[in-house]
PDB file of C-alpha atoms and ligand atoms in Angstrom:
ATOM      1  CA  MET I   1     -31.969  42.127  36.489  1.00  0.00           C
ATOM      2  CA  THR I   2     -28.617  43.300  37.828  1.00  0.00           C
ATOM      3  CA  ALA I   3     -28.179  47.042  38.201  1.00  0.00           C
ATOM      4  CA  ASN I   4     -26.460  48.960  35.412  1.00  0.00           C
ATOM      5  CA  ILE I   5     -23.536  50.460  37.334  1.00  0.00           C
ATOM      6  CA  ALA I   6     -22.422  53.940  36.308  1.00  0.00           C
ATOM      7  CA  HIS I   7     -20.024  56.543  37.696  1.00  0.00           C
ATOM      8  CA  PHE I   8     -21.283  59.811  39.141  1.00  0.00           C
ATOM      9  CA  ASN I   9     -18.988  62.387  40.733  1.00  0.00           C
ATOM     10  CA  GLY I  10     -16.484  59.884  42.089  1.00  0.00           C
ATOM     11  CA  GLU I  11     -18.929  57.132  43.044  1.00  0.00           C
ATOM     12  CA  LEU I  12     -20.137  53.975  41.380  1.00  0.00           C
ATOM     13  CA  MET I  13     -23.888  53.535  41.614  1.00  0.00           C
ATOM     14  CA  PRO I  14     -26.840  52.131  39.669  1.00  0.00           C
ATOM     15  CA  LEU I  15     -27.628  54.337  36.659  1.00  0.00           C
ATOM     16  CA  ASP I  16     -31.243  54.753  37.735  1.00  0.00           C
ATOM     17  CA  ARG I  17     -30.154  56.171  41.119  1.00  0.00           C
ATOM     18  CA  ILE I  18     -28.263  59.076  39.545  1.00  0.00           C
ATOM     19  CA  HIS I  19     -30.068  62.404  39.771  1.00  0.00           C
ATOM     20  CA  ILE I  20     -28.790  65.578  38.170  1.00  0.00           C
ATOM     21  CA  SER I  21     -29.942  69.082  39.050  1.00  0.00           C
ATOM     22  CA  PRO I  22     -31.948  70.914  36.376  1.00  0.00           C
ATOM     23  CA  LEU I  23     -29.589  73.843  37.019  1.00  0.00           C
ATOM     24  CA  ASP I  24     -26.616  71.780  35.842  1.00  0.00           C
ATOM     25  CA  ARG I  25     -25.028  73.790  33.038  1.00  0.00           C
ATOM     26  CA  GLY I  26     -24.906  70.643  30.951  1.00  0.00           C
ATOM     27  CA  PHE I  27     -28.716  70.539  31.050  1.00  0.00           C
ATOM     28  CA  ILE I  28     -29.332  74.289  30.751  1.00  0.00           C
ATOM     29  CA  PHE I  29     -26.657  75.255  28.191  1.00  0.00           C
ATOM     30  CA  GLY I  30     -25.153  72.023  26.852  1.00  0.00           C
ATOM     31  CA  ASP I  31     -22.083  73.406  28.651  1.00  0.00           C
ATOM     32  CA  GLY I  32     -19.922  70.303  28.747  1.00  0.00           C
ATOM     33  CA  VAL I  33     -17.701  67.943  26.803  1.00  0.00           C
ATOM     34  CA  TYR I  34     -17.627  64.188  26.352  1.00  0.00           C
ATOM     35  CA  GLU I  35     -15.765  61.156  25.076  1.00  0.00           C
ATOM     36  CA  VAL I  36     -16.761  57.719  23.805  1.00  0.00           C
ATOM     37  CA  ILE I  37     -14.130  55.009  24.240  1.00  0.00           C
ATOM     38  CA  PRO I  38     -14.488  51.571  22.637  1.00  0.00           C
ATOM     39  CA  VAL I  39     -13.452  48.659  24.845  1.00  0.00           C
ATOM     40  CA  TYR I  40     -12.611  45.221  23.468  1.00  0.00           C
ATOM     41  CA  GLN I  41     -12.639  42.342  25.953  1.00  0.00           C
ATOM     42  CA  GLY I  42     -12.003  44.745  28.812  1.00  0.00           C
ATOM     43  CA  VAL I  43      -9.198  46.677  27.068  1.00  0.00           C
ATOM     44  CA  PRO I  44      -9.878  50.324  26.138  1.00  0.00           C
ATOM     45  CA  LEU I  45      -8.728  51.128  22.601  1.00  0.00           C
ATOM     46  CA  ARG I  46      -6.501  54.221  22.724  1.00  0.00           C
ATOM     47  CA  GLY I  47      -7.894  55.246  26.125  1.00  0.00           C
ATOM     48  CA  ARG I  48      -5.050  57.677  26.831  1.00  0.00           C
ATOM     49  CA  GLU I  49      -5.584  59.402  23.488  1.00  0.00           C
ATOM     50  CA  HIS I  50      -9.274  59.835  24.333  1.00  0.00           C
ATOM     51  CA  PHE I  51      -8.375  61.483  27.649  1.00  0.00           C
ATOM     52  CA  GLU I  52      -5.797  63.686  25.939  1.00  0.00           C
ATOM     53  CA  ARG I  53      -8.547  64.859  23.591  1.00  0.00           C
ATOM     54  CA  LEU I  54     -10.849  65.377  26.602  1.00  0.00           C
ATOM     55  CA  GLN I  55      -8.143  67.640  28.036  1.00  0.00           C
ATOM     56  CA  ARG I  56      -8.015  69.647  24.787  1.00  0.00           C
ATOM     57  CA  SER I  57     -11.828  69.991  24.772  1.00  0.00           C
ATOM     58  CA  LEU I  58     -11.821  71.099  28.434  1.00  0.00           C
ATOM     59  CA  ASP I  59      -9.056  73.636  27.727  1.00  0.00           C
ATOM     60  CA  GLU I  60     -11.105  75.063  24.849  1.00  0.00           C
ATOM     61  CA  ILE I  61     -14.116  75.629  27.094  1.00  0.00           C
ATOM     62  CA  GLN I  62     -12.010  76.859  30.036  1.00  0.00           C
ATOM     63  CA  LEU I  63     -13.076  74.075  32.370  1.00  0.00           C
ATOM     64  CA  PRO I  64     -10.380  72.628  34.677  1.00  0.00           C
ATOM     65  CA  ASN I  65      -9.970  68.879  34.297  1.00  0.00           C
ATOM     66  CA  PRO I  66     -11.093  67.144  37.501  1.00  0.00           C
ATOM     67  CA  HIS I  67      -8.690  64.211  36.872  1.00  0.00           C
ATOM     68  CA  GLY I  68      -5.325  63.438  35.328  1.00  0.00           C
ATOM     69  CA  VAL I  69      -5.083  60.802  32.579  1.00  0.00           C
ATOM     70  CA  ASP I  70      -3.923  58.036  34.972  1.00  0.00           C
ATOM     71  CA  GLU I  71      -6.780  58.809  37.338  1.00  0.00           C
ATOM     72  CA  TRP I  72      -9.279  58.722  34.484  1.00  0.00           C
ATOM     73  CA  MET I  73      -7.907  55.385  33.304  1.00  0.00           C
ATOM     74  CA  ALA I  74      -8.287  53.987  36.845  1.00  0.00           C
ATOM     75  CA  LEU I  75     -11.888  55.251  37.039  1.00  0.00           C
ATOM     76  CA  VAL I  76     -12.669  53.606  33.700  1.00  0.00           C
ATOM     77  CA  ALA I  77     -11.086  50.340  34.910  1.00  0.00           C
ATOM     78  CA  ALA I  78     -13.241  50.427  38.072  1.00  0.00           C
ATOM     79  CA  LEU I  79     -16.368  50.925  35.977  1.00  0.00           C
ATOM     80  CA  LEU I  80     -15.365  48.207  33.519  1.00  0.00           C
ATOM     81  CA  ALA I  81     -15.060  45.740  36.415  1.00  0.00           C
ATOM     82  CA  HIS I  82     -18.893  45.812  36.334  1.00  0.00           C
ATOM     83  CA  HIS I  83     -19.112  45.545  32.539  1.00  0.00           C
ATOM     84  CA  PRO I  84     -17.189  42.647  31.014  1.00  0.00           C
ATOM     85  CA  GLY I  85     -16.770  42.089  27.268  1.00  0.00           C
ATOM     86  CA  ASP I  86     -16.951  44.633  24.466  1.00  0.00           C
ATOM     87  CA  GLN I  87     -18.261  47.962  25.716  1.00  0.00           C
ATOM     88  CA  SER I  88     -18.513  51.588  24.774  1.00  0.00           C
ATOM     89  CA  VAL I  89     -17.676  53.883  27.691  1.00  0.00           C
ATOM     90  CA  TYR I  90     -19.383  57.275  27.656  1.00  0.00           C
ATOM     91  CA  ILE I  91     -17.708  60.026  29.686  1.00  0.00           C
ATOM     92  CA  GLN I  92     -19.213  63.462  30.211  1.00  0.00           C
ATOM     93  CA  VAL I  93     -17.920  66.452  32.157  1.00  0.00           C
ATOM     94  CA  THR I  94     -20.173  69.479  32.525  1.00  0.00           C
ATOM     95  CA  ARG I  95     -19.506  72.811  34.201  1.00  0.00           C
ATOM     96  CA  GLY I  96     -21.598  71.826  37.222  1.00  0.00           C
ATOM     97  CA  VAL I  97     -24.507  73.301  39.140  1.00  0.00           C
ATOM     98  CA  PRO I  98     -24.523  77.087  39.715  1.00  0.00           C
ATOM     99  CA  PRO I  99     -27.051  78.767  42.063  1.00  0.00           C
ATOM    100  CA  LYS I 100     -28.909  80.385  39.147  1.00  0.00           C
ATOM    101  CA  ARG I 101     -29.134  80.392  35.354  1.00  0.00           C
ATOM    102  CA  ASP I 102     -26.666  82.911  33.935  1.00  0.00           C
ATOM    103  CA  HIS I 103     -24.638  82.702  30.728  1.00  0.00           C
ATOM    104  CA  VAL I 104     -21.505  84.024  32.468  1.00  0.00           C
ATOM    105  CA  ILE I 105     -19.069  81.206  33.246  1.00  0.00           C
ATOM    106  CA  PRO I 106     -19.164  80.815  37.032  1.00  0.00           C
ATOM    107  CA  LYS I 107     -15.880  80.492  38.916  1.00  0.00           C
ATOM    108  CA  GLY I 108     -15.005  77.754  41.369  1.00  0.00           C
ATOM    109  CA  LEU I 109     -17.850  75.391  40.544  1.00  0.00           C
ATOM    110  CA  ALA I 110     -17.290  71.633  40.939  1.00  0.00           C
ATOM    111  CA  PRO I 111     -17.822  69.987  37.521  1.00  0.00           C
ATOM    112  CA  THR I 112     -20.319  67.168  37.120  1.00  0.00           C
ATOM    113  CA  VAL I 113     -18.636  63.920  36.054  1.00  0.00           C
ATOM    114  CA  PHE I 114     -20.686  61.101  34.611  1.00  0.00           C
ATOM    115  CA  MET I 115     -19.612  57.819  33.014  1.00  0.00           C
ATOM    116  CA  MET I 116     -21.631  54.872  31.803  1.00  0.00           C
ATOM    117  CA  CYS I 117     -21.160  51.746  29.707  1.00  0.00           C
ATOM    118  CA  GLN I 118     -23.214  50.417  26.852  1.00  0.00           C
ATOM    119  CA  PRO I 119     -22.528  47.159  25.035  1.00  0.00           C
ATOM    120  CA  LEU I 120     -20.357  48.066  22.036  1.00  0.00           C
ATOM    121  CA  SER I 121     -22.293  47.504  18.866  1.00  0.00           C
ATOM    122  CA  THR I 122     -19.856  47.519  15.967  1.00  0.00           C
ATOM    123  CA  PRO I 123     -21.139  47.323  12.358  1.00  0.00           C
ATOM    124  CA  SER I 124     -22.795  44.058  11.336  1.00  0.00           C
ATOM    125  CA  ARG I 125     -21.011  41.654   9.022  1.00  0.00           C
ATOM    126  CA  GLU I 126     -23.564  42.636   6.369  1.00  0.00           C
ATOM    127  CA  ALA I 127     -22.630  46.333   6.706  1.00  0.00           C
ATOM    128  CA  VAL I 128     -18.909  45.521   6.491  1.00  0.00           C
ATOM    129  CA  GLU I 129     -19.351  43.295   3.448  1.00  0.00           C
ATOM    130  CA  ASN I 130     -21.807  45.434   1.491  1.00  0.00           C
ATOM    131  CA  GLY I 131     -21.119  48.929   2.810  1.00  0.00           C
ATOM    132  CA  VAL I 132     -23.729  51.463   3.833  1.00  0.00           C
ATOM    133  CA  ALA I 133     -25.717  54.315   2.303  1.00  0.00           C
ATOM    134  CA  CYS I 134     -24.966  57.965   3.024  1.00  0.00           C
ATOM    135  CA  VAL I 135     -26.512  61.248   2.005  1.00  0.00           C
ATOM    136  CA  THR I 136     -24.967  64.716   1.924  1.00  0.00           C
ATOM    137  CA  ALA I 137     -26.149  67.939   3.579  1.00  0.00           C
ATOM    138  CA  PRO I 138     -24.743  71.412   4.157  1.00  0.00           C
ATOM    139  CA  ASP I 139     -22.631  71.635   7.320  1.00  0.00           C
ATOM    140  CA  PHE I 140     -24.739  74.129   9.254  1.00  0.00           C
ATOM    141  CA  ARG I 141     -22.912  73.596  12.581  1.00  0.00           C
ATOM    142  CA  TRP I 142     -20.793  76.138  14.447  1.00  0.00           C
ATOM    143  CA  GLU I 143     -17.092  76.732  13.752  1.00  0.00           C
ATOM    144  CA  LYS I 144     -15.624  74.928  16.766  1.00  0.00           C
ATOM    145  CA  CYS I 145     -16.311  71.369  15.705  1.00  0.00           C
ATOM    146  CA  HIS I 146     -12.913  70.275  17.089  1.00  0.00           C
ATOM    147  CA  ILE I 147     -14.401  70.543  20.602  1.00  0.00           C
ATOM    148  CA  LYS I 148     -16.178  67.328  21.555  1.00  0.00           C
ATOM    149  CA  SER I 149     -19.060  69.301  22.999  1.00  0.00           C
ATOM    150  CA  THR I 150     -22.251  67.826  24.428  1.00  0.00           C
ATOM    151  CA  SER I 151     -24.110  70.604  22.527  1.00  0.00           C
ATOM    152  CA  LEU I 152     -24.919  68.258  19.666  1.00  0.00           C
ATOM    153  CA  LEU I 153     -28.095  69.761  18.225  1.00  0.00           C
ATOM    154  CA  GLY I 154     -26.386  70.486  14.894  1.00  0.00           C
ATOM    155  CA  ASN I 155     -25.127  66.891  14.701  1.00  0.00           C
ATOM    156  CA  VAL I 156     -28.511  65.496  15.768  1.00  0.00           C
ATOM    157  CA  LEU I 157     -30.314  67.481  13.041  1.00  0.00           C
ATOM    158  CA  ALA I 158     -27.665  66.478  10.503  1.00  0.00           C
ATOM    159  CA  ARG I 159     -28.074  62.798  11.445  1.00  0.00           C
ATOM    160  CA  GLN I 160     -31.846  63.123  11.056  1.00  0.00           C
ATOM    161  CA  VAL I 161     -31.375  64.000   7.366  1.00  0.00           C
ATOM    162  CA  SER I 162     -29.981  60.484   6.796  1.00  0.00           C
ATOM    163  CA  VAL I 163     -32.526  58.865   9.124  1.00  0.00           C
ATOM    164  CA  GLU I 164     -35.275  60.278   6.934  1.00  0.00           C
ATOM    165  CA  ALA I 165     -33.510  59.023   3.789  1.00  0.00           C
ATOM    166  CA  GLY I 166     -33.039  55.533   5.320  1.00  0.00           C
ATOM    167  CA  ALA I 167     -29.257  56.033   5.259  1.00  0.00           C
ATOM    168  CA  THR I 168     -26.525  55.377   7.839  1.00  0.00           C
ATOM    169  CA  GLU I 169     -24.836  58.771   7.923  1.00  0.00           C
ATOM    170  CA  THR I 170     -24.970  62.340   6.646  1.00  0.00           C
ATOM    171  CA  ILE I 171     -21.765  63.602   5.056  1.00  0.00           C
ATOM    172  CA  LEU I 172     -21.403  67.333   5.589  1.00  0.00           C
ATOM    173  CA  ILE I 173     -20.199  69.916   3.068  1.00  0.00           C
ATOM    174  CA  ARG I 174     -18.984  73.373   4.091  1.00  0.00           C
ATOM    175  CA  GLY I 175     -17.984  75.958   1.475  1.00  0.00           C
ATOM    176  CA  GLY I 176     -17.706  73.268  -1.202  1.00  0.00           C
ATOM    177  CA  PHE I 177     -15.492  70.947   0.882  1.00  0.00           C
ATOM    178  CA  VAL I 178     -16.144  67.775   2.880  1.00  0.00           C
ATOM    179  CA  THR I 179     -15.815  68.256   6.623  1.00  0.00           C
ATOM    180  CA  GLU I 180     -17.022  65.066   8.343  1.00  0.00           C
ATOM    181  CA  ALA I 181     -20.265  63.189   8.971  1.00  0.00           C
ATOM    182  CA  SER I 182     -22.785  63.748  11.786  1.00  0.00           C
ATOM    183  CA  SER I 183     -20.922  61.405  14.154  1.00  0.00           C
ATOM    184  CA  SER I 184     -17.960  60.077  12.161  1.00  0.00           C
ATOM    185  CA  ASN I 185     -14.996  61.182  10.083  1.00  0.00           C
ATOM    186  CA  VAL I 186     -14.866  60.760   6.320  1.00  0.00           C
ATOM    187  CA  PHE I 187     -12.132  59.476   3.992  1.00  0.00           C
ATOM    188  CA  VAL I 188     -12.156  59.201   0.194  1.00  0.00           C
ATOM    189  CA  VAL I 189     -10.017  57.030  -2.095  1.00  0.00           C
ATOM    190  CA  LYS I 190      -9.061  57.876  -5.683  1.00  0.00           C
ATOM    191  CA  ASP I 191      -6.681  55.795  -7.786  1.00  0.00           C
ATOM    192  CA  GLY I 192      -5.488  53.896  -4.712  1.00  0.00           C
ATOM    193  CA  VAL I 193      -4.658  57.005  -2.654  1.00  0.00           C
ATOM    194  CA  VAL I 194      -6.643  57.766   0.506  1.00  0.00           C
ATOM    195  CA  ALA I 195      -7.447  61.381   1.379  1.00  0.00           C
ATOM    196  CA  ALA I 196      -8.570  62.712   4.761  1.00  0.00           C
ATOM    197  CA  PRO I 197      -9.787  66.281   5.452  1.00  0.00           C
ATOM    198  CA  PRO I 198      -7.397  68.605   7.322  1.00  0.00           C
ATOM    199  CA  ARG I 199      -7.142  68.410  11.123  1.00  0.00           C
ATOM    200  CA  ASP I 200      -8.687  71.819  11.786  1.00  0.00           C
ATOM    201  CA  HIS I 201     -11.477  73.421  13.815  1.00  0.00           C
ATOM    202  CA  LEU I 202     -14.136  72.316  11.286  1.00  0.00           C
ATOM    203  CA  ILE I 203     -13.927  68.623  12.223  1.00  0.00           C
ATOM    204  CA  LEU I 204     -13.632  66.535  15.327  1.00  0.00           C
ATOM    205  CA  LEU I 205     -10.188  64.992  15.159  1.00  0.00           C
ATOM    206  CA  GLY I 206     -11.326  61.410  15.575  1.00  0.00           C
ATOM    207  CA  ILE I 207      -9.197  58.987  17.549  1.00  0.00           C
ATOM    208  CA  THR I 208     -10.154  56.459  14.861  1.00  0.00           C
ATOM    209  CA  TYR I 209      -9.195  58.964  12.113  1.00  0.00           C
ATOM    210  CA  ASP I 210      -5.823  59.246  13.799  1.00  0.00           C
ATOM    211  CA  LEU I 211      -5.486  55.468  14.108  1.00  0.00           C
ATOM    212  CA  VAL I 212      -6.436  54.993  10.436  1.00  0.00           C
ATOM    213  CA  THR I 213      -3.726  57.456   9.353  1.00  0.00           C
ATOM    214  CA  ARG I 214      -1.174  55.548  11.483  1.00  0.00           C
ATOM    215  CA  LEU I 215      -2.264  52.128  10.231  1.00  0.00           C
ATOM    216  CA  ALA I 216      -2.046  53.460   6.659  1.00  0.00           C
ATOM    217  CA  GLY I 217       1.567  54.495   7.303  1.00  0.00           C
ATOM    218  CA  GLU I 218       2.488  51.144   8.847  1.00  0.00           C
ATOM    219  CA  GLY I 219       0.553  49.139   6.244  1.00  0.00           C
ATOM    220  CA  LYS I 220       2.039  51.006   3.258  1.00  0.00           C
ATOM    221  CA  VAL I 221      -1.318  52.461   2.217  1.00  0.00           C
ATOM    222  CA  ARG I 222      -0.847  55.874   0.577  1.00  0.00           C
ATOM    223  CA  LEU I 223      -2.753  58.538   2.512  1.00  0.00           C
ATOM    224  CA  GLU I 224      -2.723  62.302   2.250  1.00  0.00           C
ATOM    225  CA  ILE I 225      -4.340  64.883   4.476  1.00  0.00           C
ATOM    226  CA  ARG I 226      -5.808  67.629   2.279  1.00  0.00           C
ATOM    227  CA  PRO I 227      -9.051  69.484   1.562  1.00  0.00           C
ATOM    228  CA  ILE I 228     -11.571  67.290  -0.292  1.00  0.00           C
ATOM    229  CA  ALA I 229     -13.822  69.182  -2.708  1.00  0.00           C
ATOM    230  CA  GLU I 230     -17.439  68.070  -3.013  1.00  0.00           C
ATOM    231  CA  ALA I 231     -16.770  67.088  -6.642  1.00  0.00           C
ATOM    232  CA  GLN I 232     -13.930  64.806  -5.453  1.00  0.00           C
ATOM    233  CA  LEU I 233     -16.287  63.162  -2.957  1.00  0.00           C
ATOM    234  CA  ARG I 234     -18.778  62.484  -5.725  1.00  0.00           C
ATOM    235  CA  ALA I 235     -16.077  61.150  -8.073  1.00  0.00           C
ATOM    236  CA  ALA I 236     -14.352  58.977  -5.430  1.00  0.00           C
ATOM    237  CA  ASP I 237     -13.627  55.279  -6.041  1.00  0.00           C
ATOM    238  CA  GLU I 238     -14.263  54.607  -2.356  1.00  0.00           C
ATOM    239  CA  ILE I 239     -15.679  56.553   0.594  1.00  0.00           C
ATOM    240  CA  TRP I 240     -15.177  55.447   4.208  1.00  0.00           C
ATOM    241  CA  LEU I 241     -16.568  56.485   7.575  1.00  0.00           C
ATOM    242  CA  SER I 242     -14.594  56.103  10.794  1.00  0.00           C
ATOM    243  CA  SER I 243     -15.516  56.339  14.457  1.00  0.00           C
ATOM    244  CA  SER I 244     -14.977  54.573  17.754  1.00  0.00           C
ATOM    245  CA  THR I 245     -18.199  52.613  17.301  1.00  0.00           C
ATOM    246  CA  LYS I 246     -18.283  52.290  13.490  1.00  0.00           C
ATOM    247  CA  GLU I 247     -14.558  51.403  13.263  1.00  0.00           C
ATOM    248  CA  VAL I 248     -13.937  51.758   9.481  1.00  0.00           C
ATOM    249  CA  LEU I 249     -16.971  51.342   7.283  1.00  0.00           C
ATOM    250  CA  ALA I 250     -17.344  51.599   3.501  1.00  0.00           C
ATOM    251  CA  VAL I 251     -19.958  53.901   1.994  1.00  0.00           C
ATOM    252  CA  THR I 252     -21.337  52.245  -1.140  1.00  0.00           C
ATOM    253  CA  THR I 253     -24.085  54.673  -2.101  1.00  0.00           C
ATOM    254  CA  LEU I 254     -24.039  58.466  -1.841  1.00  0.00           C
ATOM    255  CA  ASP I 255     -27.281  60.370  -2.340  1.00  0.00           C
ATOM    256  CA  GLY I 256     -28.711  57.221  -3.927  1.00  0.00           C
ATOM    257  CA  LYS I 257     -25.870  56.761  -6.473  1.00  0.00           C
ATOM    258  CA  PRO I 258     -23.265  53.987  -6.289  1.00  0.00           C
ATOM    259  CA  VAL I 259     -19.801  54.898  -5.017  1.00  0.00           C
ATOM    260  CA  GLY I 260     -17.195  53.399  -7.393  1.00  0.00           C
ATOM    261  CA  THR I 261     -18.290  49.843  -8.191  1.00  0.00           C
ATOM    262  CA  GLY I 262     -21.019  49.999  -5.557  1.00  0.00           C
ATOM    263  CA  LYS I 263     -19.115  47.464  -3.394  1.00  0.00           C
ATOM    264  CA  PRO I 264     -16.533  48.071  -0.637  1.00  0.00           C
ATOM    265  CA  GLY I 265     -13.256  48.636  -2.508  1.00  0.00           C
ATOM    266  CA  PRO I 266      -9.838  46.987  -2.168  1.00  0.00           C
ATOM    267  CA  VAL I 267      -8.268  49.828  -0.186  1.00  0.00           C
ATOM    268  CA  PHE I 268     -11.143  49.665   2.316  1.00  0.00           C
ATOM    269  CA  ARG I 269     -10.727  45.901   2.665  1.00  0.00           C
ATOM    270  CA  ARG I 270      -7.017  46.396   3.373  1.00  0.00           C
ATOM    271  CA  MET I 271      -7.688  49.095   5.984  1.00  0.00           C
ATOM    272  CA  HIS I 272     -10.473  47.056   7.586  1.00  0.00           C
ATOM    273  CA  ALA I 273      -8.071  44.103   7.897  1.00  0.00           C
ATOM    274  CA  LEU I 274      -5.374  46.335   9.435  1.00  0.00           C
ATOM    275  CA  TYR I 275      -7.915  47.675  11.937  1.00  0.00           C
ATOM    276  CA  GLN I 276      -9.142  44.205  12.921  1.00  0.00           C
ATOM    277  CA  GLU I 277      -5.539  43.064  13.320  1.00  0.00           C
ATOM    278  CA  TYR I 278      -4.832  46.058  15.584  1.00  0.00           C
ATOM    279  CA  LYS I 279      -7.857  45.105  17.725  1.00  0.00           C
ATOM    280  CA  ARG I 280      -6.781  41.463  17.930  1.00  0.00           C
ATOM    281  CA  LYS I 281      -3.308  42.448  19.131  1.00  0.00           C
ATOM    282  CA  LEU I 282      -4.855  44.865  21.630  1.00  0.00           C
ATOM    283  CA  ALA I 283      -7.092  42.180  23.147  1.00  0.00           C
ATOM    284  CA  ALA I 284      -4.135  39.759  23.190  1.00  0.00           C
ATOM    285  CA  GLY I 285      -2.067  42.367  25.064  1.00  0.00           C
ATOM    286  CA  ARG I 286       0.477  42.752  22.286  1.00  0.00           C
ATOM    287  CA  THR I 287      -0.330  46.415  21.626  1.00  0.00           C
ATOM    288  CA  VAL I 288       0.079  49.159  24.234  1.00  0.00           C
ATOM    289  CA  ALA I 289      -3.346  49.235  25.849  1.00  0.00           C
ATOM    290  CA  ALA I 290      -3.679  52.920  25.180  1.00  0.00           C
TER     291      ALA I 290
HETATM  292  N1  PDD R   1     -18.718  60.282  17.744  1.00  0.00           N
HETATM  293  N2  PDD R   1     -16.830  63.379  14.166  1.00  0.00           N
HETATM  294  C1  PDD R   1     -17.896  63.514  14.980  1.00  0.00           C
HETATM  295  C2  PDD R   1     -18.792  64.687  14.789  1.00  0.00           C
HETATM  296  C3  PDD R   1     -18.137  62.553  15.979  1.00  0.00           C
HETATM  297  O1  PDD R   1     -19.184  62.694  16.815  1.00  0.00           O
HETATM  298  C4  PDD R   1     -17.279  61.430  16.096  1.00  0.00           C
HETATM  299  C5  PDD R   1     -17.470  60.373  17.158  1.00  0.00           C
HETATM  300  C6  PDD R   1     -16.188  61.330  15.219  1.00  0.00           C
HETATM  301  C7  PDD R   1     -15.207  60.182  15.307  1.00  0.00           C
HETATM  302  O2  PDD R   1     -14.396  60.303  16.452  1.00  0.00           O
HETATM  303  P1  PDD R   1     -13.750  59.014  17.153  1.00  0.00           P
HETATM  304  O3  PDD R   1     -13.018  58.289  16.106  1.00  0.00           O
HETATM  305  O4  PDD R   1     -12.867  59.583  18.196  1.00  0.00           O
HETATM  306  O5  PDD R   1     -14.896  58.194  17.706  1.00  0.00           O
HETATM  307  C8  PDD R   1     -15.990  62.318  14.270  1.00  0.00           C
HETATM  308  C9  PDD R   1     -18.920  59.436  18.878  1.00  0.00           C
HETATM  309  C10 PDD R   1     -18.607  57.998  18.645  1.00  0.00           C
HETATM  310  C11 PDD R   1     -20.314  59.686  19.414  1.00  0.00           C
HETATM  311  O6  PDD R   1     -20.680  60.862  19.508  1.00  0.00           O
HETATM  312  O7  PDD R   1     -21.018  58.729  19.792  1.00  0.00           O
END
């Protein structure tokens, strides 16, 4: 088998040759941030936007960015040279390896940079055509969910709620309002109008969420950004999930009850078509490869 080439602190090397110190603050404290970029036929989808969000996450945790956006894009391209086809690129930057465990943020430490590829597994045709099941749970995470932090215990435990129910995702409710799902954003549709929760600190501002709002504008789909009450989620005609790996996916049962007709709705089908068209143009080089 050929080696799975990954990036570690400026070098490309086989994944199984990478060794990280147990004192790394990513290991000890989950003190780091990450990105996941989908790549279609070698072209990253909104790569620059992912690195702009990485910058915002790094700023929030007071960690200097080891690379500019152009440098990051070049590093991703070098890694992708070893991984043809559709891929998901995982990028993680942690605060590095201090001499001892101490909560205080150390100064002048070199961050640890790690990148790897995994084959991109987008939703199956069956999932796109029939939709998926979701359950709800209280959003028990912290209040800085806009940071794409590697400290994902809250998200992992939230996801486990749906794993145990045999469902695809857990939609989270905080103070009576929808925030997001354990690893995706959430949209609802009522009477033909799409609603997305506000872009605040209680959700991760998804690059796919952002793309969906743009495609809605260009495709003449009515979309508003506003708080979504739990009752509005439960009364929605359609519910969608979005993420870099799920793309846009219809939710057809919520807590065991059908959503709308129980089939992916017409507004979802329109948005899914717009998304697939965007991808096709990207791979054909007719969209800015950003
Ligand atoms: N997750 N909200 C959360 C909590 C997420 O973890 C993600 C993505 C999203 C969607 O963001 P984007 O559209 O930029 O992928 C929303 C990634 C895919 C992950 O952790 O694997």
